[in-house]
Short mmCIF file of C-alpha atoms in Angstrom, two decimals:
data_model
loop_
_atom_site.label_atom_id
_atom_site.label_comp_id
_atom_site.label_asym_id
_atom_site.label_seq_id
_atom_site.Cartn_x
_atom_site.Cartn_y
_atom_site.Cartn_z
CA MET A 1 -8.57 -13.49 11.49
CA ARG A 2 -11.41 -10.88 10.76
CA PHE A 3 -10.41 -7.26 9.65
CA VAL A 4 -12.21 -4.09 8.94
CA LYS A 5 -9.68 -1.49 6.94
CA GLY A 6 -10.40 2.26 7.47
CA HIS A 7 -8.17 5.60 7.18
CA GLY A 8 -8.66 8.81 8.09
CA THR A 9 -7.24 11.70 5.72
CA GLU A 10 -5.36 8.66 4.37
CA ASN A 11 -3.44 7.64 7.66
CA ASP A 12 -4.60 3.54 7.18
CA PHE A 13 -5.73 1.13 9.70
CA VAL A 14 -6.38 -2.56 9.86
CA ILE A 15 -8.86 -2.81 12.53
CA LEU A 16 -9.04 -6.12 14.12
CA PRO A 17 -12.25 -6.62 16.29
CA ASP A 18 -11.28 -8.77 19.60
CA PRO A 19 -13.28 -8.27 22.67
CA ASP A 20 -12.28 -11.07 24.79
CA GLY A 21 -8.28 -10.48 23.76
CA VAL A 22 -7.95 -14.08 21.96
CA LEU A 23 -5.69 -13.19 19.21
CA GLU A 24 -2.17 -13.82 18.86
CA LEU A 25 -1.06 -10.45 17.89
CA THR A 26 2.70 -10.60 17.76
CA PRO A 27 4.91 -8.06 16.01
CA ALA A 28 5.53 -10.35 12.87
CA THR A 29 1.20 -10.71 12.41
CA VAL A 30 1.24 -7.26 12.52
CA ALA A 31 4.24 -6.63 10.06
CA ALA A 32 2.60 -9.37 7.79
CA LEU A 33 -0.93 -7.37 8.33
CA CYS A 34 0.70 -4.02 7.54
CA ASP A 35 2.82 -5.25 4.29
CA ARG A 36 1.56 -3.10 1.46
CA ARG A 37 1.80 -5.61 -1.11
CA ALA A 38 2.08 -9.00 0.65
CA GLY A 39 -0.29 -8.15 3.05
CA ILE A 40 -3.13 -6.34 3.22
CA GLY A 41 -1.66 -2.80 4.01
CA ALA A 42 -2.01 -0.11 6.58
CA ASP A 43 0.05 2.33 9.03
CA GLY A 44 -0.89 0.51 11.62
CA VAL A 45 -3.21 -1.89 13.34
CA LEU A 46 -5.93 -1.31 15.67
CA ARG A 47 -7.29 -3.80 17.89
CA VAL A 48 -10.13 -3.45 19.31
CA VAL A 49 -10.11 -5.00 23.03
CA ARG A 50 -12.90 -4.49 26.07
CA THR A 51 -10.92 -2.35 28.56
CA LYS A 52 -11.71 -4.76 31.21
CA VAL A 53 -10.14 -7.82 29.10
CA ALA A 54 -7.08 -5.55 28.27
CA GLU A 55 -6.47 -4.34 32.25
CA ALA A 56 -7.44 -8.00 33.46
CA GLU A 57 -4.39 -9.16 30.96
CA GLU A 58 -2.02 -6.40 31.77
CA ALA A 59 -2.36 -7.32 35.43
CA ALA A 60 -1.51 -10.99 34.56
CA GLY A 61 1.40 -9.69 33.21
CA VAL A 62 0.62 -10.41 29.32
CA ALA A 63 3.33 -8.41 26.86
CA ALA A 64 0.61 -7.37 24.44
CA PHE A 65 -1.20 -5.26 26.88
CA ALA A 66 1.80 -3.65 29.06
CA GLY A 67 0.27 -0.03 29.88
CA ALA A 68 -2.92 -0.98 29.75
CA SER A 69 -3.97 -1.14 33.05
CA GLU A 70 -5.08 2.52 34.30
CA GLY A 71 -8.56 1.85 35.92
CA PHE A 72 -10.56 2.67 33.13
CA ALA A 73 -12.63 -0.02 32.71
CA ASP A 74 -15.67 1.68 34.31
CA GLU A 75 -15.45 4.67 31.96
CA ALA A 76 -13.81 3.27 28.87
CA GLU A 77 -15.54 0.25 27.66
CA TRP A 78 -13.35 -0.06 24.76
CA PHE A 79 -9.19 0.02 24.32
CA MET A 80 -7.66 0.91 21.49
CA ASP A 81 -4.57 -1.55 21.16
CA TYR A 82 -2.26 0.27 18.75
CA ARG A 83 0.34 -0.92 16.81
CA ASN A 84 3.13 0.59 14.35
CA ALA A 85 3.71 -1.27 10.97
CA ASP A 86 6.63 -2.60 12.38
CA GLY A 87 4.86 -4.01 14.79
CA SER A 88 6.29 -2.12 18.06
CA ILE A 89 3.64 -1.03 20.45
CA ALA A 90 2.26 2.91 20.27
CA GLU A 91 0.75 4.89 22.77
CA MET A 92 -1.90 6.98 20.65
CA CYS A 93 -2.55 7.93 17.26
CA GLY A 94 -5.13 10.88 16.37
CA ASN A 95 -6.47 10.06 12.96
CA GLY A 96 -6.19 5.77 14.53
CA VAL A 97 -8.61 6.61 17.68
CA ARG A 98 -11.08 8.78 15.34
CA VAL A 99 -11.34 5.64 12.85
CA PHE A 100 -11.81 3.39 15.89
CA ALA A 101 -14.41 5.04 17.23
CA ARG A 102 -16.19 5.19 13.37
CA TYR A 103 -15.69 1.17 13.61
CA LEU A 104 -17.06 0.87 17.21
CA VAL A 105 -20.58 3.16 16.22
CA ASP A 106 -20.39 1.06 12.34
CA ALA A 107 -20.28 -1.97 14.30
CA GLY A 108 -23.08 -1.25 16.74
CA LEU A 109 -20.12 -1.84 19.64
CA ALA A 110 -21.04 2.27 20.45
CA ALA A 111 -23.99 4.25 20.00
CA PRO A 112 -23.04 8.03 18.38
CA GLY A 113 -22.47 10.74 21.11
CA GLU A 114 -19.33 11.49 23.27
CA TRP A 115 -17.65 8.93 25.33
CA PRO A 116 -13.82 7.83 26.03
CA VAL A 117 -12.01 5.42 24.46
CA ALA A 118 -9.03 4.21 26.65
CA THR A 119 -5.65 4.06 25.38
CA ARG A 120 -2.14 3.44 26.35
CA ALA A 121 -1.48 7.49 26.57
CA GLY A 122 -4.89 7.73 28.75
CA LEU A 123 -8.33 8.34 28.30
CA ARG A 124 -9.19 10.03 24.81
CA ARG A 125 -13.00 11.33 24.16
CA VAL A 126 -14.05 11.20 20.72
CA THR A 127 -17.29 12.86 19.12
CA LEU A 128 -18.87 11.28 16.89
CA GLY A 129 -22.86 10.90 14.90
CA ALA A 130 -24.19 8.07 13.19
CA THR A 131 -21.90 8.84 9.91
CA GLY A 132 -19.72 12.03 9.25
CA ASP A 133 -16.36 13.12 10.84
CA VAL A 134 -14.97 12.40 14.05
CA SER A 135 -13.87 14.57 16.76
CA VAL A 136 -11.34 13.57 19.70
CA ASP A 137 -9.95 16.00 22.53
CA MET A 138 -6.03 15.94 21.76
CA GLY A 139 -5.23 17.36 25.35
CA PRO A 140 -3.62 20.93 25.76
CA SER A 141 -0.30 21.66 23.77
CA LEU A 142 2.65 22.67 25.29
CA VAL A 143 4.29 25.59 23.62
CA GLN A 144 8.16 24.98 24.73
CA GLY A 145 10.18 27.80 22.76
CA THR A 146 12.02 28.09 19.19
CA GLY A 147 14.11 25.72 17.48
CA SER A 148 15.22 24.73 14.40
CA ALA A 149 16.04 21.78 11.85
CA GLU A 150 17.46 21.39 8.37
CA LEU A 151 15.77 19.81 5.12
CA ALA A 152 17.18 19.20 1.49
CA GLY A 153 19.92 22.04 2.62
CA ARG A 154 17.80 24.71 3.79
CA THR A 155 17.39 25.51 7.97
CA TYR A 156 14.04 25.85 9.16
CA GLU A 157 12.84 27.81 12.15
CA GLY A 158 10.09 27.21 14.42
CA LEU A 159 7.82 26.54 17.27
CA ARG A 160 9.25 23.31 19.63
CA ILE A 161 5.86 21.91 20.40
CA SER A 162 4.67 18.90 22.72
CA MET A 163 1.61 17.13 22.20
CA GLY A 164 2.87 14.34 24.38
CA ASN A 165 5.17 13.47 21.36
CA PRO A 166 7.78 16.36 20.22
CA HIS A 167 7.33 18.64 17.07
CA LEU A 168 8.44 21.40 15.25
CA ALA A 169 5.82 23.74 13.55
CA CYS A 170 8.08 26.09 10.87
CA LEU A 171 6.08 28.60 8.97
CA ILE A 172 7.60 28.96 5.51
CA ALA A 173 6.80 31.46 2.60
CA GLU A 174 6.25 29.39 -0.44
CA PRO A 175 3.28 26.87 -1.45
CA VAL A 176 4.23 23.69 0.57
CA GLY A 177 3.72 21.16 -2.67
CA THR A 178 6.78 22.72 -3.84
CA LEU A 179 8.83 20.98 -0.69
CA ASP A 180 11.42 18.42 -1.12
CA LEU A 181 10.69 15.79 1.96
CA THR A 182 12.33 12.72 0.56
CA ARG A 183 14.90 12.81 3.06
CA ALA A 184 15.46 13.07 7.14
CA PRO A 185 15.75 16.28 8.53
CA SER A 186 18.60 16.84 10.89
CA PHE A 187 18.18 18.76 14.21
CA ASP A 188 20.48 19.24 17.21
CA PRO A 189 19.92 16.07 19.03
CA ALA A 190 20.60 18.25 22.40
CA VAL A 191 17.41 20.07 21.68
CA PHE A 192 15.52 17.26 20.46
CA GLN A 193 16.57 14.71 22.53
CA ASP A 194 13.51 12.09 21.68
CA GLY A 195 13.58 13.00 17.85
CA VAL A 196 10.85 15.64 16.35
CA ASN A 197 8.23 15.34 13.89
CA VAL A 198 8.86 18.54 11.66
CA GLU A 199 5.72 20.47 10.43
CA LEU A 200 6.00 23.06 7.65
CA PHE A 201 3.02 24.96 6.89
CA ARG A 202 1.72 28.04 5.02
CA PRO A 203 -1.25 30.09 5.79
CA VAL A 204 -3.59 29.46 2.49
CA GLY A 205 -6.97 31.41 4.11
CA ASP A 206 -8.55 32.56 7.07
CA ARG A 207 -8.16 30.33 9.77
CA HIS A 208 -6.76 27.86 6.97
CA VAL A 209 -3.00 26.72 6.67
CA GLU A 210 -1.58 23.67 4.06
CA MET A 211 1.09 21.44 5.82
CA ARG A 212 3.71 18.50 5.12
CA VAL A 213 5.17 16.92 7.80
CA TYR A 214 8.07 14.58 8.39
CA GLU A 215 7.45 12.05 10.66
CA ARG A 216 10.01 10.78 13.41
CA GLY A 217 10.65 7.10 12.46
CA SER A 218 8.23 6.61 9.31
CA GLY A 219 9.11 9.56 6.48
CA GLU A 220 6.99 12.04 4.89
CA THR A 221 3.27 10.71 5.55
CA ARG A 222 0.13 11.66 4.06
CA SER A 223 -1.76 12.95 7.53
CA CYS A 224 -0.37 13.06 11.36
CA GLY A 225 -2.93 14.16 13.84
CA THR A 226 -0.89 15.33 16.23
CA GLY A 227 1.33 17.50 13.78
CA ALA A 228 -2.18 19.33 12.31
CA VAL A 229 -2.58 20.43 15.95
CA ALA A 230 0.96 21.52 16.79
CA THR A 231 0.83 23.45 12.94
CA ALA A 232 -2.67 24.72 14.06
CA VAL A 233 -1.40 25.87 17.37
CA ALA A 234 1.76 27.08 15.67
CA ALA A 235 -0.11 29.39 13.50
CA ALA A 236 -2.67 30.89 16.33
CA GLY A 237 -0.78 32.11 18.68
CA ASP A 238 -2.39 33.15 21.58
CA ALA A 239 -5.92 33.21 19.57
CA MET A 240 -8.63 30.54 19.98
CA GLY A 241 -11.23 28.94 17.72
CA GLU A 242 -11.37 26.49 14.63
CA TRP A 243 -8.52 26.14 12.27
CA ARG A 244 -8.42 23.78 8.81
CA VAL A 245 -5.58 22.37 8.36
CA THR A 246 -4.87 21.07 4.62
CA VAL A 247 -2.71 18.10 4.56
CA PRO A 248 -1.80 15.65 1.79
CA GLY A 249 -4.58 13.19 2.49
CA GLY A 250 -7.36 15.92 3.19
CA ASP A 251 -8.53 18.34 5.23
CA VAL A 252 -8.98 18.26 9.18
CA PHE A 253 -9.94 20.86 11.71
CA VAL A 254 -8.50 21.77 14.81
CA THR A 255 -10.45 23.50 17.50
CA ILE A 256 -8.33 25.30 20.53
CA THR A 257 -9.61 26.05 23.57
CA PRO A 258 -8.19 27.64 26.95
CA THR A 259 -7.73 23.97 28.40
CA SER A 260 -7.59 21.61 25.43
CA THR A 261 -7.01 20.90 21.78
CA HIS A 262 -9.67 19.05 19.30
CA LEU A 263 -8.86 17.25 16.27
CA ARG A 264 -11.81 16.61 13.72
CA GLY A 265 -11.76 14.75 10.22
CA PRO A 266 -13.15 12.17 7.92
CA ALA A 267 -12.94 8.86 9.52
CA ILE A 268 -13.92 6.34 6.55
CA LEU A 269 -14.18 2.59 6.88
CA VAL A 270 -13.48 1.12 3.39
CA ALA A 271 -13.37 -2.69 3.37
CA ASP A 272 -14.08 -5.74 5.46
CA GLY A 273 -13.04 -9.08 5.55
CA THR A 274 -10.78 -12.31 6.51
CA PHE A 275 -7.26 -12.32 6.73
CA ARG A 276 -5.76 -16.05 5.66
CA MET B 1 -17.99 -5.45 -4.10
CA ARG B 2 -16.77 -9.16 -3.00
CA PHE B 3 -12.93 -9.29 -3.19
CA VAL B 4 -9.66 -11.17 -2.62
CA LYS B 5 -6.59 -10.01 -2.49
CA GLY B 6 -3.73 -11.89 -3.38
CA HIS B 7 0.21 -11.02 -4.58
CA GLY B 8 2.85 -13.43 -6.94
CA THR B 9 6.11 -12.01 -5.28
CA GLU B 10 5.03 -8.70 -3.97
CA ASN B 11 3.07 -7.79 -7.44
CA ASP B 12 -0.21 -7.33 -5.73
CA PHE B 13 -3.62 -7.73 -7.46
CA VAL B 14 -7.27 -6.88 -6.36
CA ILE B 15 -9.45 -10.09 -7.33
CA LEU B 16 -13.12 -9.40 -8.74
CA PRO B 17 -14.92 -12.39 -9.00
CA ASP B 18 -17.47 -11.06 -12.05
CA PRO B 19 -18.50 -14.29 -13.96
CA ASP B 20 -21.39 -12.39 -15.26
CA GLY B 21 -19.85 -9.36 -16.39
CA VAL B 22 -22.04 -7.48 -14.34
CA LEU B 23 -19.81 -4.99 -12.26
CA GLU B 24 -19.45 -1.20 -13.36
CA LEU B 25 -15.87 -1.07 -13.31
CA THR B 26 -15.10 1.91 -14.39
CA PRO B 27 -11.24 3.46 -14.35
CA ALA B 28 -12.41 5.41 -11.45
CA THR B 29 -13.64 2.65 -9.63
CA VAL B 30 -10.29 0.74 -10.26
CA ALA B 31 -8.30 3.81 -9.20
CA ALA B 32 -10.31 3.70 -5.91
CA LEU B 33 -9.55 0.17 -5.14
CA CYS B 34 -5.87 0.23 -6.21
CA ASP B 35 -5.35 3.28 -3.61
CA ARG B 36 -2.95 2.27 -0.95
CA ARG B 37 -4.16 4.05 1.75
CA ALA B 38 -7.68 5.62 0.74
CA GLY B 39 -8.40 1.82 -0.72
CA ILE B 40 -7.66 -1.52 -0.66
CA GLY B 41 -4.34 -1.23 -2.56
CA ALA B 42 -2.90 -3.32 -5.23
CA ASP B 43 -0.95 -2.98 -8.62
CA GLY B 44 -3.49 -3.71 -10.76
CA VAL B 45 -7.37 -5.55 -10.74
CA LEU B 46 -8.23 -9.09 -11.97
CA ARG B 47 -11.51 -8.97 -12.95
CA VAL B 48 -12.79 -12.68 -13.38
CA VAL B 49 -15.50 -13.31 -15.97
CA ARG B 50 -16.27 -15.97 -17.77
CA THR B 51 -15.18 -15.76 -21.55
CA LYS B 52 -18.11 -16.32 -23.24
CA VAL B 53 -19.42 -13.39 -21.50
CA ALA B 54 -16.57 -11.30 -22.27
CA GLU B 55 -17.26 -11.79 -25.76
CA ALA B 56 -20.59 -11.14 -26.19
CA GLU B 57 -20.19 -7.82 -24.59
CA GLU B 58 -17.20 -7.13 -26.23
CA ALA B 59 -19.44 -7.71 -29.48
CA ALA B 60 -22.07 -5.40 -28.02
CA GLY B 61 -19.46 -2.51 -28.04
CA VAL B 62 -18.95 -2.69 -24.43
CA ALA B 63 -15.77 -0.41 -24.05
CA ALA B 64 -14.36 -2.33 -20.60
CA PHE B 65 -14.52 -5.60 -22.97
CA ALA B 66 -12.80 -3.87 -25.76
CA GLY B 67 -10.24 -6.61 -27.16
CA ALA B 68 -11.77 -9.54 -25.52
CA SER B 69 -13.30 -10.96 -28.29
CA GLU B 70 -10.99 -13.40 -30.22
CA GLY B 71 -13.25 -16.46 -30.58
CA PHE B 72 -11.48 -18.47 -27.04
CA ALA B 73 -14.87 -19.29 -25.62
CA ASP B 74 -14.73 -22.95 -26.28
CA GLU B 75 -10.91 -23.15 -25.37
CA ALA B 76 -11.10 -20.74 -22.20
CA GLU B 77 -13.65 -20.46 -19.68
CA TRP B 78 -12.42 -17.67 -17.67
CA PHE B 79 -11.38 -14.10 -19.07
CA MET B 80 -8.72 -11.85 -17.24
CA ASP B 81 -10.36 -8.75 -17.47
CA TYR B 82 -6.74 -7.12 -16.13
CA ARG B 83 -6.66 -3.15 -14.91
CA ASN B 84 -3.51 -1.14 -13.82
CA ALA B 85 -3.62 1.10 -10.85
CA ASP B 86 -4.60 4.25 -12.85
CA GLY B 87 -7.74 2.14 -14.07
CA SER B 88 -6.41 1.64 -17.89
CA ILE B 89 -6.89 -1.43 -19.36
CA ALA B 90 -3.77 -3.93 -19.85
CA GLU B 91 -3.19 -6.58 -21.96
CA MET B 92 -1.61 -9.06 -19.64
CA CYS B 93 0.63 -9.51 -16.80
CA GLY B 94 2.69 -12.52 -16.42
CA ASN B 95 2.54 -12.52 -12.43
CA GLY B 96 -1.33 -11.70 -12.56
CA VAL B 97 -2.48 -14.60 -14.78
CA ARG B 98 -0.82 -16.75 -12.15
CA VAL B 99 -2.35 -15.33 -9.23
CA PHE B 100 -5.72 -15.47 -11.65
CA ALA B 101 -5.31 -18.97 -11.81
CA ARG B 102 -4.66 -19.41 -8.33
CA TYR B 103 -7.89 -17.92 -7.19
CA LEU B 104 -9.86 -20.01 -9.95
CA VAL B 105 -8.64 -23.15 -8.05
CA ASP B 106 -8.90 -21.72 -4.65
CA ALA B 107 -12.43 -20.96 -5.35
CA GLY B 108 -13.50 -23.87 -7.12
CA LEU B 109 -14.36 -22.46 -10.26
CA ALA B 110 -11.02 -24.68 -12.05
CA ALA B 111 -9.40 -27.86 -11.39
CA PRO B 112 -5.68 -28.38 -10.50
CA GLY B 113 -3.87 -29.03 -13.51
CA GLU B 114 -3.06 -27.26 -16.69
CA TRP B 115 -5.49 -24.84 -19.25
CA PRO B 116 -5.37 -21.71 -20.93
CA VAL B 117 -6.69 -18.59 -19.72
CA ALA B 118 -8.10 -16.01 -22.11
CA THR B 119 -6.24 -12.78 -21.80
CA ARG B 120 -6.83 -9.72 -24.50
CA ALA B 121 -3.13 -10.60 -25.20
CA GLY B 122 -4.50 -14.05 -26.51
CA LEU B 123 -4.81 -17.57 -24.57
CA ARG B 124 -2.17 -18.28 -21.67
CA ARG B 125 -1.64 -21.96 -20.48
CA VAL B 126 -1.11 -22.21 -16.62
CA THR B 127 -0.14 -25.06 -14.99
CA LEU B 128 -0.79 -25.32 -10.87
CA GLY B 129 -1.84 -28.28 -8.59
CA ALA B 130 -4.35 -27.71 -5.52
CA THR B 131 -1.42 -25.72 -3.89
CA GLY B 132 2.21 -24.05 -4.51
CA ASP B 133 3.63 -22.42 -7.24
CA VAL B 134 1.71 -21.45 -10.36
CA SER B 135 3.25 -21.77 -13.78
CA VAL B 136 2.15 -19.83 -16.97
CA ASP B 137 3.77 -20.09 -20.74
CA MET B 138 4.66 -17.03 -21.57
CA GLY B 139 5.30 -17.52 -24.97
CA PRO B 140 8.37 -16.97 -27.43
CA SER B 141 11.10 -14.00 -26.59
CA LEU B 142 12.54 -11.93 -29.00
CA VAL B 143 16.18 -10.57 -29.01
CA GLN B 144 15.93 -7.61 -31.32
CA GLY B 145 19.57 -6.58 -30.44
CA THR B 146 22.10 -4.52 -28.40
CA GLY B 147 20.93 -1.38 -27.27
CA SER B 148 21.56 1.40 -23.79
CA ALA B 149 19.98 3.62 -21.17
CA GLU B 150 21.24 5.72 -18.97
CA LEU B 151 19.89 5.71 -15.09
CA ALA B 152 21.50 8.02 -12.06
CA GLY B 153 24.51 8.90 -14.65
CA ARG B 154 25.86 5.75 -15.60
CA THR B 155 24.97 4.37 -18.91
CA TYR B 156 24.01 0.62 -18.90
CA GLU B 157 24.40 -1.70 -22.25
CA GLY B 158 22.20 -4.55 -22.46
CA LEU B 159 20.10 -6.65 -24.85
CA ARG B 160 16.98 -5.47 -26.52
CA ILE B 161 13.96 -8.38 -25.78
CA SER B 162 10.66 -8.18 -26.60
CA MET B 163 7.99 -10.18 -24.72
CA GLY B 164 5.34 -8.47 -26.23
CA ASN B 165 5.99 -5.40 -24.30
CA PRO B 166 9.86 -4.13 -24.66
CA HIS B 167 12.76 -4.63 -22.35
CA LEU B 168 16.43 -3.88 -22.39
CA ALA B 169 18.28 -6.31 -20.11
CA CYS B 170 21.76 -5.25 -19.00
CA LEU B 171 24.22 -7.35 -17.41
CA ILE B 172 26.06 -5.37 -14.60
CA ALA B 173 28.83 -6.62 -12.32
CA GLU B 174 27.76 -5.01 -8.50
CA PRO B 175 25.46 -6.50 -6.57
CA VAL B 176 21.73 -4.88 -7.44
CA GLY B 177 20.97 -4.00 -4.02
CA THR B 178 23.44 -0.89 -4.52
CA LEU B 179 21.55 0.53 -7.23
CA ASP B 180 19.80 3.53 -7.33
CA LEU B 181 16.33 3.27 -9.07
CA THR B 182 14.65 6.28 -8.18
CA ARG B 183 14.77 7.87 -11.26
CA ALA B 184 13.35 6.95 -14.58
CA PRO B 185 15.96 5.90 -17.12
CA SER B 186 16.78 7.89 -20.26
CA PHE B 187 17.11 6.43 -23.35
CA ASP B 188 17.09 6.86 -27.40
CA PRO B 189 13.26 7.45 -28.31
CA ALA B 190 14.55 6.32 -31.76
CA VAL B 191 15.48 2.90 -30.35
CA PHE B 192 12.63 2.54 -27.74
CA GLN B 193 9.43 4.09 -29.67
CA ASP B 194 7.12 2.69 -26.98
CA GLY B 195 9.46 3.34 -24.27
CA VAL B 196 11.08 0.53 -22.24
CA ASN B 197 11.15 -1.43 -18.64
CA VAL B 198 15.08 -1.61 -18.01
CA GLU B 199 16.37 -4.66 -16.25
CA LEU B 200 19.43 -5.08 -14.59
CA PHE B 201 21.10 -8.34 -13.48
CA ARG B 202 23.85 -9.79 -11.80
CA PRO B 203 24.90 -13.63 -12.17
CA VAL B 204 24.84 -15.07 -8.37
CA GLY B 205 24.96 -18.84 -8.96
CA ASP B 206 24.46 -21.44 -10.97
CA ARG B 207 21.49 -20.47 -13.08
CA HIS B 208 20.70 -17.71 -10.64
CA VAL B 209 20.58 -14.36 -11.33
CA GLU B 210 19.35 -11.29 -9.12
CA MET B 211 17.69 -8.43 -10.65
CA ARG B 212 15.97 -5.42 -10.35
CA VAL B 213 13.50 -3.56 -12.82
CA TYR B 214 12.38 0.05 -13.39
CA GLU B 215 9.21 -0.52 -15.22
CA ARG B 216 7.41 1.85 -18.13
CA GLY B 217 5.08 3.95 -16.50
CA SER B 218 5.57 2.42 -12.65
CA GLY B 219 8.68 3.04 -11.43
CA GLU B 220 10.60 0.37 -9.86
CA THR B 221 8.38 -2.45 -8.44
CA ARG B 222 9.39 -5.37 -6.66
CA SER B 223 8.45 -8.09 -9.59
CA CYS B 224 7.86 -7.90 -13.47
CA GLY B 225 6.97 -11.21 -14.88
CA THR B 226 7.95 -10.64 -18.41
CA GLY B 227 11.32 -8.37 -16.68
CA ALA B 228 12.20 -11.59 -15.26
CA VAL B 229 12.08 -13.82 -18.46
CA ALA B 230 13.83 -11.17 -20.40
CA THR B 231 16.14 -11.16 -17.79
CA ALA B 232 16.65 -15.17 -17.75
CA VAL B 233 16.82 -15.02 -21.68
CA ALA B 234 19.70 -12.61 -21.74
CA ALA B 235 21.63 -14.82 -18.59
CA ALA B 236 21.12 -17.43 -20.83
CA GLY B 237 22.35 -17.03 -24.48
CA ASP B 238 21.66 -19.96 -26.59
CA ALA B 239 21.01 -21.98 -23.43
CA MET B 240 17.63 -24.19 -22.66
CA GLY B 241 16.53 -24.94 -19.15
CA GLU B 242 15.48 -23.55 -15.77
CA TRP B 243 16.88 -19.93 -14.43
CA ARG B 244 16.72 -18.25 -10.95
CA VAL B 245 15.45 -15.00 -10.74
CA THR B 246 15.56 -13.62 -7.34
CA VAL B 247 13.67 -10.00 -7.61
CA PRO B 248 13.24 -8.13 -4.54
CA GLY B 249 9.76 -9.56 -3.92
CA GLY B 250 11.08 -12.86 -4.05
CA ASP B 251 12.05 -15.76 -6.34
CA VAL B 252 10.50 -16.92 -9.78
CA PHE B 253 12.17 -19.46 -11.86
CA VAL B 254 12.12 -19.39 -15.78
CA THR B 255 11.88 -22.10 -18.02
CA ILE B 256 13.32 -21.69 -21.89
CA THR B 257 12.61 -23.92 -24.25
CA PRO B 258 13.15 -23.80 -28.40
CA THR B 259 10.15 -22.77 -28.54
CA SER B 260 8.38 -20.74 -25.40
CA THR B 261 9.55 -19.91 -22.04
CA HIS B 262 7.64 -20.47 -18.85
CA LEU B 263 7.52 -18.43 -15.44
CA ARG B 264 6.54 -20.10 -12.43
CA GLY B 265 6.74 -19.12 -8.92
CA PRO B 266 4.14 -18.33 -5.54
CA ALA B 267 0.77 -16.85 -6.26
CA ILE B 268 -0.55 -15.84 -2.57
CA LEU B 269 -4.04 -15.62 -1.83
CA VAL B 270 -4.38 -13.05 1.27
CA ALA B 271 -7.40 -11.82 2.17
CA ASP B 272 -10.89 -11.85 1.00
CA GLY B 273 -13.49 -9.61 1.79
CA THR B 274 -16.28 -6.71 0.87
CA PHE B 275 -15.12 -3.28 -0.38
CA ARG B 276 -17.55 -0.65 0.49
#
C-alpha cells in the first residue's frame, strides 16, 4: 500500500492515493496505519479518491463511502475520505484538507490555484501555490452564547461557538504553557449535548493569540483547525480581518469575513513509501 | 533519504541503509526523523554501515563514529550506529539490534543464521531465520544486591542488576496494569549514581511474568530489552532456562544460561520509503 506522510502544524496524516477506490480500507487497517509504534503513526488517514468513484460507490451502498454522494463530481475532482486514527469515519478536518490539497498539487493531480475538495461535510474551497501555505474556506462560525467547563479543578468561562462541531473558547490571563490539560474537561451535558472541544487562549500581540485545545475524544492535540477558527472568532468579537493563532504545533492564520472564515497555514509532506 | 520503519514489541526504529557511511546524520536530523508528528516517528535511529567503513571513519576522527573502532571488521560485516530519538549516540539496544538483524536479512545484506553485529558496546551475536523471531545474545547479567525506588508515593524493593546499564527489578503483588508510571521514580543517588531503569513485575504463569518499565531518560516505554532480561533474571533466581516476559508491546522470551542471557522476540518491518 503506497502512502505519503504529511502534517499541518503537527496535526499529522497518512495519505493514501487511491483514485479508483480499490483499497480495502477497514477500520482495522486504518488503526494499524495510524499506530504510532507498530504502524506509520498519524492522527488520521486521508484517502484520495476521485469524487465520481466515491459517489458511484456510495450509490452502490459501499459502507466506506457512506455520506460521499452529494452530486459534487462535476465541481470537485477529488473526494477526501477522512478517517480518525481509531478507524471511524469523520466528516471534515481543517488541517487535513489543507494537507490533502498540498498532496494533490505535489503529486501533479491538481494545479496550484483555488478549487473545491469534496468532503462528507460538503465542498471545501482551498487556495494554494506551487509551494507554501495552504488556505481553506472553513465556512461561517456560529456564536451560540456563553458557557463554561471545568479543567483541573478550575472553571473556565467562554463563548460557545459552532464550526459544524462544538467549541468553547475561553479567554484566560496566564500563559497557556502553564495549563494542565492532561485530563478531560467536565461540563454541563445539557448544554453540550454532543460534547465540546475546549480552547483556552490568551492575546500575546496585535491580532495574535496563543491557544491550547482539549479535543473531544482525543485529548490535548498539537493543533486543531476548527478550534483555531473558533478561538480567533472569540478573540475578534465583531472585528473582521486576519488573526494569528499560535498553537503547540506552530502558527495558523484565521481570516474572518462577513460571510465566512478561512484557515491558512503550513501543510508539509514529510515522507512517502510503502506500507507492508 | 531512504528509510525502513520497524519495531520489536513496539520499541520502534527508523532504519537508514548507509553502507558507505555517506549520510550527514546530525543530531538535528535524527530528532527530525524521530519526531512523531512532524517526522516519521521512532524511539531511535539505526544506521546500517559497513563495519570497515565505520572503523575507518572513527580512525579519521569523525565524531559520528566515535566508539565504533574495536577491530571488529573481520568478524562483523555490519555496524549498528544507534541514536536515541533526541539525536544523542547510544551504545546498544536489545530490541534495536534484533530489528537491525531482521532488516539485514530482509534486504539480502545477510543470510539467515547466527552472526555477530558490531555495536559501540562490542559484538552482539544474533540468530534468525528467513522470517519470524530474532534472538540476540545479551551477555551475562550482574546481580549487585538489593535496592529500592519510590514511585507514585510507594516504595518498591527489588534487585539491582546490571546489563551494562543499571536496572532495579521489583517483584510486586498486583497486576502491572494498575500501576501509575506517569512520573519518574525517585531513588538514592548514592546507590544509583548513573540513574536506573525501574521494572515492576509479577508472575502470571509458569516461567511467565508480566512487566512494566520506567526507562531512565525516556519515561514509561512499551518494551525494554535489557529490562526484560533483568526482570527474568530477578524472577529466575539461580534457575536457568527460558522465561516469557509480557510487556505492554507484546511478548519477549529470555533464556538464561550459566554464561549469558538471550533475548528473543518479534522484529517487524512495517514500511519503507523516502524521507524528504
